[in-house]
Structure formats: structure tokens, C-alpha cells
CSV table of C-alpha atoms and ligand atoms in Angstrom, one decimal:
chain,number,residue,atom,x,y,z
G,7,UNK,CA,0.0,-0.4,0.0
G,8,UNK,CA,1.5,3.2,-0.8
G,9,UNK,CA,1.3,6.8,0.7
G,10,UNK,CA,-1.7,7.8,-1.1
G,11,UNK,CA,-3.4,4.6,-0.5
G,12,UNK,CA,-3.1,4.5,3.2
G,13,UNK,CA,-4.6,8.3,2.9
G,14,UNK,CA,-7.3,7.3,1.2
G,15,UNK,CA,-8.1,4.0,3.5
G,16,UNK,CA,-7.8,6.5,6.5
G,17,UNK,CA,-10.5,9.1,5.5
G,18,UNK,CA,-13.3,6.2,4.2
G,19,UNK,CA,-12.4,4.7,7.3
G,20,UNK,CA,-12.8,7.8,9.6
G,21,UNK,CA,-14.5,10.5,7.2
G,22,UNK,CA,-12.6,14.0,5.5
G,23,UNK,CA,-11.6,16.5,7.9
G,24,UNK,CA,-9.9,20.2,7.3
G,25,UNK,CA,-7.1,18.9,9.9
G,26,UNK,CA,-4.1,16.8,8.3
G,27,UNK,CA,-3.5,13.6,8.3
G,28,UNK,CA,0.3,12.9,9.0
G,29,UNK,CA,2.2,9.6,8.2
G,30,UNK,CA,4.6,7.8,10.1
G,31,UNK,CA,6.9,4.8,9.7
G,32,UNK,CA,9.1,2.4,12.0
G,33,UNK,CA,10.8,-0.3,10.4
G,34,UNK,CA,11.3,-4.1,12.0
G,35,UNK,CA,14.8,-5.8,12.2
G,36,UNK,CA,17.2,-8.4,11.6
G,37,UNK,CA,20.1,-9.1,14.1
G,38,UNK,CA,23.1,-10.0,12.9
G,39,UNK,CA,24.9,-11.3,15.8
G,40,UNK,CA,24.4,-11.1,19.8
G,41,UNK,CA,21.0,-13.0,20.5
G,42,UNK,CA,19.9,-13.4,23.7
G,43,UNK,CA,22.5,-11.0,25.2
G,44,UNK,CA,20.1,-8.0,25.5
G,45,UNK,CA,18.5,-8.9,28.9
G,46,UNK,CA,21.8,-10.7,30.6
G,47,UNK,CA,23.7,-6.3,30.1
G,48,UNK,CA,25.1,-8.0,27.1
G,49,UNK,CA,26.2,-6.3,23.3
G,50,UNK,CA,24.2,-6.7,20.0
G,51,UNK,CA,24.5,-6.4,16.4
G,52,UNK,CA,21.0,-5.4,14.8
G,53,UNK,CA,20.0,-3.3,11.5
G,54,UNK,CA,16.3,-2.1,10.6
G,55,UNK,CA,15.1,-3.3,7.6
G,56,UNK,CA,13.3,-1.4,4.7
G,57,UNK,CA,9.7,-3.3,5.5
G,58,UNK,CA,8.1,-1.8,8.9
G,59,UNK,CA,5.0,-0.4,9.6
G,60,UNK,CA,3.2,3.1,8.5
G,61,UNK,CA,1.0,5.1,10.5
G,62,UNK,CA,-1.3,7.6,9.3
G,63,UNK,CA,-2.6,9.7,12.4
G,64,UNK,CA,-5.2,12.6,12.6
G,65,UNK,CA,-6.6,15.0,15.6
G,66,UNK,CA,-10.3,13.7,16.1
G,67,UNK,CA,-11.0,16.5,18.6
G,68,UNK,CA,-13.0,14.0,21.2
G,69,UNK,CA,-11.5,12.5,24.2
G,70,UNK,CA,-10.9,8.9,22.5
G,71,UNK,CA,-8.5,7.1,20.8
G,72,UNK,CA,-9.3,4.9,17.7
G,73,UNK,CA,-6.9,2.2,16.1
G,74,UNK,CA,-7.8,0.3,13.2
G,75,UNK,CA,-5.1,-1.6,10.6
G,76,UNK,CA,-5.4,-2.6,6.6
G,77,UNK,CA,-3.6,-6.1,8.1
G,78,UNK,CA,-6.9,-7.1,10.0
G,79,UNK,CA,-10.5,-6.5,10.4
G,80,UNK,CA,-10.3,-6.0,14.0
G,81,UNK,CA,-10.7,-2.2,15.0
G,82,UNK,CA,-10.5,-0.4,18.4
G,83,UNK,CA,-10.6,2.4,20.6
G,84,UNK,CA,-9.6,3.9,24.4
G,85,UNK,CA,-11.3,6.3,26.3
G,86,UNK,CA,-9.1,9.1,27.6
G,87,UNK,CA,-10.9,9.9,30.6
G,88,UNK,CA,-10.6,6.4,32.0
G,89,UNK,CA,-8.1,4.2,32.5
G,90,UNK,CA,-6.9,1.8,29.5
G,91,UNK,CA,-7.1,-2.1,30.3
G,92,UNK,CA,-5.3,-4.6,28.1
G,93,UNK,CA,-7.4,-6.5,25.7
G,94,UNK,CA,-6.8,-10.4,25.2
G,95,UNK,CA,-4.1,-11.0,23.1
G,96,UNK,CA,-5.2,-8.3,20.6
G,97,UNK,CA,-2.2,-6.5,18.5
G,98,UNK,CA,-3.8,-3.2,19.8
G,99,UNK,CA,-1.7,-3.7,23.2
G,100,UNK,CA,0.7,-2.7,21.8
G,101,UNK,CA,0.0,0.9,20.8
G,102,UNK,CA,-2.2,1.4,24.1
G,103,UNK,CA,0.6,0.5,26.5
G,104,UNK,CA,2.7,3.4,24.6
G,105,UNK,CA,-0.4,5.8,25.4
G,106,UNK,CA,-0.3,4.6,28.6
G,107,UNK,CA,3.3,5.3,29.3
G,108,UNK,CA,3.0,8.9,28.0
G,109,UNK,CA,0.3,8.7,30.4
G,110,UNK,CA,2.2,7.9,33.2
G,111,UNK,CA,5.2,11.0,32.0
G,112,UNK,CA,2.0,13.5,32.9
G,113,UNK,CA,2.2,14.0,28.7
G,114,UNK,CA,-1.1,14.6,27.2
G,115,UNK,CA,-2.5,13.0,24.5
G,116,UNK,CA,-5.3,14.7,22.2
G,117,UNK,CA,-7.8,12.2,20.6
G,118,UNK,CA,-6.3,10.9,17.6
G,119,UNK,CA,-7.2,8.3,14.8
G,120,UNK,CA,-4.9,5.9,14.1
G,121,UNK,CA,-4.7,3.6,11.1
G,122,UNK,CA,-1.6,1.1,11.2
G,123,UNK,CA,-0.3,-1.1,7.8
G,124,UNK,CA,2.6,-3.5,8.3
G,125,UNK,CA,4.3,-5.0,5.6
G,126,UNK,CA,6.7,-7.3,7.9
G,127,UNK,CA,5.1,-11.1,7.9
G,128,UNK,CA,3.5,-11.0,10.6
G,129,UNK,CA,4.7,-13.6,13.8
G,130,UNK,CA,8.1,-14.1,12.1
G,131,UNK,CA,10.2,-12.8,14.7
G,132,UNK,CA,11.3,-9.9,12.8
G,133,UNK,CA,9.8,-7.7,15.1
G,134,UNK,CA,6.4,-6.3,14.0
G,135,UNK,CA,4.9,-5.3,17.8
G,136,UNK,CA,8.3,-3.3,18.1
G,137,UNK,CA,7.7,-1.2,14.9
G,138,UNK,CA,4.3,-0.7,16.0
G,139,UNK,CA,5.2,0.2,19.0
G,140,UNK,CA,8.1,2.7,17.7
G,141,UNK,CA,6.2,4.2,15.5
G,142,UNK,CA,2.9,5.2,18.2
G,143,UNK,CA,5.9,6.5,20.5
G,144,UNK,CA,7.3,8.8,16.9
G,145,UNK,CA,3.9,9.7,15.8
G,146,UNK,CA,2.8,10.7,19.2
G,147,UNK,CA,5.8,12.5,20.6
G,148,UNK,CA,6.2,14.3,17.1
G,149,UNK,CA,2.4,15.5,16.9
G,150,UNK,CA,1.9,16.8,20.3
G,151,UNK,CA,5.4,18.0,20.4
G,152,UNK,CA,6.5,16.1,24.0
G,153,UNK,CA,10.0,16.6,23.6
G,154,UNK,CA,11.5,13.0,24.1
G,155,UNK,CA,14.5,12.1,22.2
G,156,UNK,CA,14.1,9.1,20.1
G,157,UNK,CA,16.5,7.1,23.3
G,158,UNK,CA,13.8,8.0,25.4
G,159,UNK,CA,10.8,6.7,23.0
G,160,UNK,CA,13.3,3.8,22.9
G,161,UNK,CA,12.7,2.5,26.9
G,162,UNK,CA,9.6,4.0,26.7
G,163,UNK,CA,8.5,1.2,24.2
G,164,UNK,CA,10.1,-1.6,26.0
G,165,UNK,CA,8.4,-0.7,29.2
G,166,UNK,CA,4.7,-0.4,27.2
G,167,UNK,CA,5.5,-4.0,25.9
G,168,UNK,CA,7.1,-5.2,29.4
G,169,UNK,CA,4.1,-3.4,31.6
G,170,UNK,CA,1.5,-3.2,29.9
G,171,UNK,CA,1.6,-6.3,27.2
G,172,UNK,CA,3.4,-8.5,29.6
G,173,UNK,CA,6.2,-9.8,27.7
G,174,UNK,CA,9.5,-9.3,29.3
G,175,UNK,CA,11.9,-8.3,26.3
G,176,UNK,CA,15.3,-6.7,26.1
G,177,UNK,CA,15.6,-3.1,24.9
G,178,UNK,CA,17.5,-4.2,21.4
G,179,UNK,CA,14.0,-4.7,19.0
G,180,UNK,CA,12.2,-1.4,20.1
G,181,UNK,CA,16.2,-0.1,20.0
G,182,UNK,CA,17.2,-1.1,16.2
G,183,UNK,CA,13.2,-0.1,15.2
G,184,UNK,CA,14.0,3.6,16.7
G,185,UNK,CA,17.6,4.1,15.7
G,186,UNK,CA,18.5,2.1,12.9
G,187,UNK,CA,20.2,4.4,9.8
G,188,UNK,CA,20.3,3.0,6.3
G,189,UNK,CA,23.4,0.8,5.3
G,190,UNK,CA,24.6,0.6,8.3
G,191,UNK,CA,24.5,-1.6,11.8
G,192,UNK,CA,23.9,-1.0,15.3
G,193,UNK,CA,26.6,-1.9,17.8
G,194,UNK,CA,24.7,-1.9,21.7
G,195,UNK,CA,25.9,-2.1,24.6
G,196,UNK,CA,22.8,-3.0,26.5
G,197,UNK,CA,24.0,-2.3,30.0
G,198,UNK,CA,25.1,1.2,29.4
G,199,UNK,CA,23.3,1.7,25.7
G,200,UNK,CA,26.1,3.1,24.7
G,201,UNK,CA,26.1,2.1,20.7
G,202,UNK,CA,27.6,2.7,16.9
G,203,UNK,CA,26.6,2.8,13.8
G,204,UNK,CA,28.9,0.2,12.2
G,205,UNK,CA,28.5,0.4,8.3
G,206,UNK,CA,28.1,-2.7,6.5
G,207,UNK,CA,30.3,-3.2,3.6
G,208,UNK,CA,28.7,-5.9,2.0
G,209,UNK,CA,30.5,-5.8,-1.3
G,210,UNK,CA,29.0,-8.4,-3.7
G,211,UNK,CA,27.1,-10.3,-0.6
G,212,UNK,CA,23.3,-9.8,0.4
G,213,UNK,CA,21.6,-10.4,3.5
G,214,UNK,CA,19.5,-13.0,3.0
G,215,UNK,CA,16.4,-13.9,5.6
G,216,UNK,CA,14.5,-16.8,5.4
G,217,UNK,CA,11.3,-17.9,7.5
G,218,UNK,CA,10.2,-20.7,8.9
G,219,UNK,CA,7.1,-20.1,8.7
G,220,UNK,CA,6.2,-22.1,11.7
G,221,UNK,CA,3.8,-21.1,14.3
G,222,UNK,CA,5.8,-19.7,17.2
G,223,UNK,CA,3.4,-21.0,20.3
G,224,UNK,CA,4.3,-20.8,23.8
G,225,UNK,CA,7.5,-18.5,22.4
G,226,UNK,CA,6.6,-15.5,25.0
G,227,UNK,CA,6.6,-18.4,28.4
G,228,UNK,CA,10.1,-20.0,27.1
G,229,UNK,CA,11.7,-16.7,26.4
G,230,UNK,CA,10.8,-15.9,29.9
G,231,UNK,CA,11.8,-19.0,30.9
G,232,UNK,CA,15.1,-18.4,29.7
G,233,UNK,CA,15.3,-14.9,31.1
G,234,UNK,CA,14.8,-16.7,34.8
G,235,UNK,CA,17.2,-19.1,34.3
G,236,UNK,CA,20.0,-16.8,33.4
G,237,UNK,CA,18.8,-14.9,36.7
G,238,UNK,CA,19.4,-18.0,38.3
G,239,UNK,CA,22.6,-18.3,37.0
G,240,UNK,CA,23.6,-14.5,38.2
G,241,UNK,CA,22.4,-15.6,41.7
G,242,UNK,CA,24.8,-18.4,41.9
G,243,UNK,CA,28.1,-16.4,40.6
G,244,UNK,CA,27.5,-13.8,42.7
G,245,UNK,CA,27.7,-16.3,46.3
G,246,UNK,CA,31.6,-15.8,45.1
G,247,UNK,CA,31.7,-12.6,43.2
G,248,UNK,CA,29.8,-9.2,43.0
G,249,UNK,CA,28.0,-9.5,39.2
G,250,UNK,CA,25.0,-7.6,38.4
G,251,UNK,CA,24.7,-9.8,35.4
G,252,UNK,CA,26.4,-12.5,33.5
G,253,UNK,CA,28.2,-10.3,31.3
G,254,UNK,CA,30.2,-8.5,34.0
G,255,UNK,CA,32.4,-11.8,33.4
G,256,UNK,CA,34.3,-12.5,30.7
G,257,UNK,CA,34.9,-16.1,29.0
G,258,UNK,CA,38.0,-16.8,31.7
G,259,UNK,CA,36.3,-16.1,34.8
G,260,UNK,CA,33.1,-17.5,33.8
G,261,UNK,CA,35.2,-20.7,33.7
G,262,UNK,CA,36.9,-20.4,36.7
G,263,UNK,CA,33.6,-19.8,38.3
G,264,UNK,CA,30.9,-21.9,36.5
G,265,UNK,CA,31.1,-25.0,38.9
G,266,UNK,CA,29.0,-22.4,41.7
G,267,UNK,CA,26.6,-22.9,39.4
G,268,UNK,CA,24.5,-26.0,40.6
G,269,UNK,CA,22.1,-26.7,38.0
G,270,UNK,CA,24.0,-28.5,34.4
G,271,UNK,CA,21.0,-26.3,32.7
G,272,UNK,CA,21.8,-23.0,34.0
G,273,UNK,CA,25.3,-23.2,33.3
G,274,UNK,CA,24.6,-23.9,29.6
G,275,UNK,CA,22.6,-20.7,29.6
G,276,UNK,CA,24.9,-18.9,30.8
G,277,UNK,CA,27.9,-20.0,28.7
G,278,UNK,CA,25.6,-19.3,25.7
G,279,UNK,CA,25.7,-15.5,26.4
G,280,UNK,CA,29.0,-15.1,27.9
G,281,UNK,CA,30.3,-16.6,24.7
G,282,UNK,CA,27.9,-14.8,22.7
G,283,UNK,CA,29.1,-11.3,23.7
G,284,UNK,CA,32.8,-12.2,23.1
G,285,UNK,CA,31.7,-13.5,19.3
G,286,UNK,CA,29.8,-10.0,18.9
G,287,UNK,CA,32.9,-8.2,20.0
G,288,UNK,CA,35.4,-10.6,17.8
G,289,UNK,CA,33.1,-10.2,14.5
G,290,UNK,CA,32.0,-6.5,14.9
G,291,UNK,CA,36.1,-6.5,14.8
G,292,UNK,CA,36.2,-8.7,11.6
G,293,UNK,CA,33.7,-6.3,9.9
G,294,UNK,CA,35.4,-3.4,10.4
G,295,UNK,CA,38.9,-5.5,9.0
G,296,UNK,CA,36.6,-6.4,6.0
G,297,UNK,CA,37.3,-9.6,6.9
G,298,UNK,CA,33.8,-10.9,6.3
G,299,UNK,CA,34.7,-14.9,6.1
G,300,UNK,CA,35.4,-14.2,9.9
G,301,UNK,CA,32.0,-12.6,10.5
G,302,UNK,CA,30.6,-15.7,8.9
G,303,UNK,CA,31.9,-18.0,11.0
G,304,UNK,CA,30.6,-16.7,14.5
G,305,UNK,CA,27.4,-16.5,13.2
G,306,UNK,CA,28.0,-20.2,12.6
G,307,UNK,CA,29.0,-20.3,15.7
G,308,UNK,CA,26.3,-18.2,17.5
G,309,UNK,CA,23.5,-20.3,15.8
G,310,UNK,CA,25.6,-23.8,17.3
G,311,UNK,CA,26.1,-22.4,20.7
G,312,UNK,CA,22.2,-21.2,21.0
G,313,UNK,CA,21.1,-24.7,19.7
G,314,UNK,CA,23.1,-26.9,21.9
G,315,UNK,CA,23.4,-24.3,25.1
G,316,UNK,CA,20.6,-22.3,25.0
G,317,UNK,CA,18.2,-24.7,23.1
G,318,UNK,CA,15.9,-21.9,21.4
G,319,UNK,CA,16.2,-23.4,17.4
G,320,UNK,CA,14.2,-26.2,16.8
G,321,UNK,CA,13.6,-28.5,13.9
G,322,UNK,CA,12.9,-26.2,11.6
G,323,UNK,CA,15.6,-23.2,12.2
G,324,UNK,CA,18.1,-26.4,12.7
G,325,UNK,CA,17.1,-27.3,9.1
G,326,UNK,CA,17.2,-24.3,7.5
G,327,UNK,CA,20.6,-23.3,9.0
G,328,UNK,CA,22.2,-26.6,7.5
G,329,UNK,CA,20.7,-26.2,4.2
G,330,UNK,CA,22.0,-22.8,4.0
G,331,UNK,CA,25.4,-23.9,5.2
G,332,UNK,CA,25.4,-26.4,2.4
G,333,UNK,CA,25.2,-23.6,-0.5
G,334,UNK,CA,28.2,-22.5,-2.0
G,335,UNK,CA,28.4,-19.0,-1.5
G,336,UNK,CA,26.8,-18.7,2.1
G,337,UNK,CA,29.4,-16.9,4.3
G,338,UNK,CA,27.6,-17.2,7.2
G,339,UNK,CA,23.8,-18.6,8.7
G,340,UNK,CA,22.2,-18.7,11.6
G,341,UNK,CA,18.4,-17.7,13.6
G,342,UNK,CA,17.9,-14.4,14.3
G,343,UNK,CA,15.5,-13.2,17.0
G,344,UNK,CA,14.3,-14.8,20.1
G,345,UNK,CA,13.7,-18.2,18.3
G,346,UNK,CA,11.6,-21.3,18.6
G,347,UNK,CA,10.6,-20.5,15.1
G,348,UNK,CA,10.8,-17.6,13.0
G,349,UNK,CA,13.5,-16.5,10.9
G,350,UNK,CA,17.6,-17.3,10.0
G,351,UNK,CA,19.5,-14.5,8.4
G,352,UNK,CA,22.6,-15.3,6.0
G,353,UNK,CA,25.3,-13.9,4.7
G,354,UNK,CA,25.4,-14.6,0.9
G,355,UNK,CA,27.3,-13.7,-1.9
G,356,UNK,CA,25.0,-12.1,-4.8
G,357,UNK,CA,25.8,-14.2,-7.7
G,358,UNK,CA,24.5,-17.8,-5.3
G,359,UNK,CA,21.1,-15.6,-3.9
G,360,UNK,CA,19.2,-17.7,-6.6
G,361,UNK,CA,20.6,-20.6,-6.0
G,362,UNK,CA,20.4,-20.3,-1.9
G,363,UNK,CA,16.6,-20.0,-2.3
G,364,UNK,CA,16.1,-22.3,-5.1
G,365,UNK,CA,18.1,-25.3,-3.1
G,366,UNK,CA,17.4,-24.4,0.4
G,367,UNK,CA,13.4,-23.8,0.0
G,368,UNK,CA,13.4,-27.4,-1.8
G,369,UNK,CA,14.9,-29.1,0.6
G,370,UNK,CA,13.4,-27.3,4.0
G,371,UNK,CA,10.3,-28.4,2.3
G,372,UNK,CA,10.9,-31.9,1.6
G,373,UNK,CA,12.7,-32.3,5.5
G,374,UNK,CA,9.6,-30.5,7.3
G,375,UNK,CA,6.6,-30.2,4.9
G,376,UNK,CA,6.7,-26.4,5.7
G,377,UNK,CA,7.3,-23.8,2.4
G,378,UNK,CA,9.9,-21.2,3.1
G,379,UNK,CA,10.0,-17.2,2.8
G,380,UNK,CA,12.7,-15.6,2.1
G,381,UNK,CA,13.5,-12.1,1.6
G,382,UNK,CA,16.9,-10.0,0.4
G,383,UNK,CA,17.2,-7.5,3.3
G,384,UNK,CA,17.8,-4.3,2.4
G,385,UNK,CA,18.9,-2.0,5.5
G,386,UNK,CA,16.7,0.6,6.1
G,387,UNK,CA,16.6,4.1,8.1
G,388,UNK,CA,14.6,4.2,12.2
G,389,UNK,CA,11.2,5.8,13.0
G,390,UNK,CA,10.6,8.6,10.7
G,391,UNK,CA,8.3,10.8,9.7
G,392,UNK,CA,7.1,10.7,5.9
G,393,UNK,CA,4.8,13.4,5.4
P,430,GLA,C1,13.3,-10.6,21.0
P,430,GLA,C2,13.5,-9.7,22.5
P,430,GLA,C3,14.9,-9.6,22.9
P,430,GLA,C4,16.0,-10.0,22.5
P,430,GLA,C5,15.8,-11.1,21.2
P,430,GLA,C6,16.7,-12.4,21.7
P,430,GLA,O1,13.7,-10.8,19.7
P,430,GLA,O2,12.2,-8.9,22.0
P,430,GLA,O3,14.8,-8.0,23.4
P,430,GLA,O4,15.9,-10.7,23.2
P,430,GLA,O5,14.3,-11.8,21.2
P,430,GLA,O6,18.1,-11.7,21.4
């Protein structure tokens, strides 16, 4: 749907009016390396995609906010003079959670009508929800002149998801959606929130995303379980060393102290996090030196650690990665995002991309009975106003 079509849909839904309709956009993300590290105070290296969520918004001079999307039939509304209630598992909880955070900060919202339109494949683990939150936060802040900076809006969106939606995510997805820059990946230290935009020099190569198209049932509860296991490992390590989170330890320190964690599963979870931090730092060094082969090898190792130590991959993701690695011209391949289904990300030589899609797709279908979707990623900008 283009800009004009979105505005037309908006007026046919909410009626014509003299008030200006503004358009905003926030992207989805793909994480190149640094997985399940953000809520452990570690490093991540995501980039914003060129697809995401568009939002058309207009003041309505009423004490209510109305929500609609071009993606589903479901619509909703909240009254500004009443407390906001969570509505089951509805997508509306994401924007309402954001409004709720503005309200807590005493930033008074007036009535608006909202029409969302997303072109991120749903439930693929490419952060469609973070893009809905960020586009809402960015648009409200801009339209009402609240004066928050991007980083404030990123944190506000994460709080909306943690506290209103009830998913205990880290900061990576909202950060990538809000702060992305075309042609760059974002190197973020999730403890200090210091970050750098790193140019992605992938001459003659493409980032290929493959969607398992497996429904991510129970993903939220398994995600929260992994978080709890990491926290338990920290508690056990604290009997000897005063750490705040797992990322306070390097691998040598961890090897020395790991026997303090009595539970073998928790020990492996912690090992993943700490080794993933080390891989992420090495990967960024390699990229800066133009050593893309090492970068790819570290992506492979990241997947293997997520499969063996963190156990968040599963047959579908493992199959896509195994098949990807068989294709000559694949530099590296791993799952991306939370796992338990969702997508893989691979770096593939440009002249091998077609073959990659054909061969990985065919083998995946044969082995799992599922059809994968492939997207050649373009790295886009973070949240922005369009018109
Ligand atoms: C999900 C969460 C992120 C991050 C990743 C795993 O995408 O929303 O905060 O924890 O999983 O790296």
C-alpha cells in the first residue's frame, strides 16, 4: 500500500476533515549477531529493515483514540478519561501500552484516529510489535511536541511491552526500530546503552532472511523461562563474585566460576550468553577489518551455541541453517531474534542468492513439509515522519 492509498483508506474509514493527516514509519529489524544477550547486559548487532509499520494519524477533537489496521479487520478504541485496560492478546495492546506510558509521564494526549499498515511478515520474529510501538511513540511525540528524544522513546516502548503487554523483552528490537540507519548495523552495549552505527560493507554480498513459517507457539513463556534461568545463574555466581548480570564476566572468569552454578542447564544458558558476547565483539572487529569470512564463521558459531547451550532453535531453524551452509557462496547462517521458529539470517554471495533460495527452499520443504519464504534484506532507516 503506498502513501496515497493509506491516506485514502484513512479517510474512507474515519471520514474527511480539515485536519492534517500525517504519515510515520518504523521498521522491523534483523539481528546479525548477539542473541539473547540484551536482557543480560550484553552486546547486540541488529539492523533496521526497509519494511515495517506505517501509521496514518489525525487529531479527532474527541476524548478517545481509535485504532485500525489495513492488515486485519479488528478495530479498537480507548477513552482518554478512563484507565486503559489490556484487551486479551490483541495487537491493540502494543499502541495502547505506549499511550499508557505517555500518560504515566504526564504527557497529555488528545484524541486521535490511527490507521496502521504493516508490511513485515507477521509472527516471523522480525519485530513487527516493536515497530508498532515505536511508530506510535514517535508519532505521538512529534504530533504533540512532547520533546522526548529517540532513546527516551525506545525505552518507553520497551516499558510498554514489558509492563502493559506483559512480555519481558530486552531493549534490542525497539532500539533497532527507533535508531536504525540505512546501510548500517547498530552495535549496542545493552548495559550502558552506548552505541555505534557501523557501516555494513558487504560488497558483492546480500543479507538473506529465511522464514521458517512455523507458528511460534509458547514462545513468550519459553523466553521468560530463559530469562529466569539466566537470573538464577547470576544468583549462584554472586555467592563468590559481586556481578550485576552475566555480561560482567568474560569467558575466562566464567570458566573459573561456573562450578558455582549447581544446575547444568543454567550453566549452559550462562555459557551461551558469555560466549555470545565474545563472538559479537570479535564479529564487529572482523567486519571493521573487512574480514567477512570470520564474521560468517562467528554467525555459524552463534547458531550452534543457541542450539546446544541455549536450546532455542528447534528442527525448522536448524534445518534452514544446515541447508544454507551446504550452498556454496553462503558466508554464514544463523537463527535471528528470540528463536522457537521465526527466521534465519544468512550472508550470501550475490551471485549465489538465487541458487540459495531455490536449494534451501526445496530441501526445507522436503525435510519439514513447510514452505519457507525468503527476503533479500535492505537495511533502512529508523523511525521517521514521511509526510
Ligand atoms: C526478542 C526480544 C529481544 C531479544 C531477542 C533475543 O526479539 O524482544 O529483546 O532478547 O528476542 O536476542
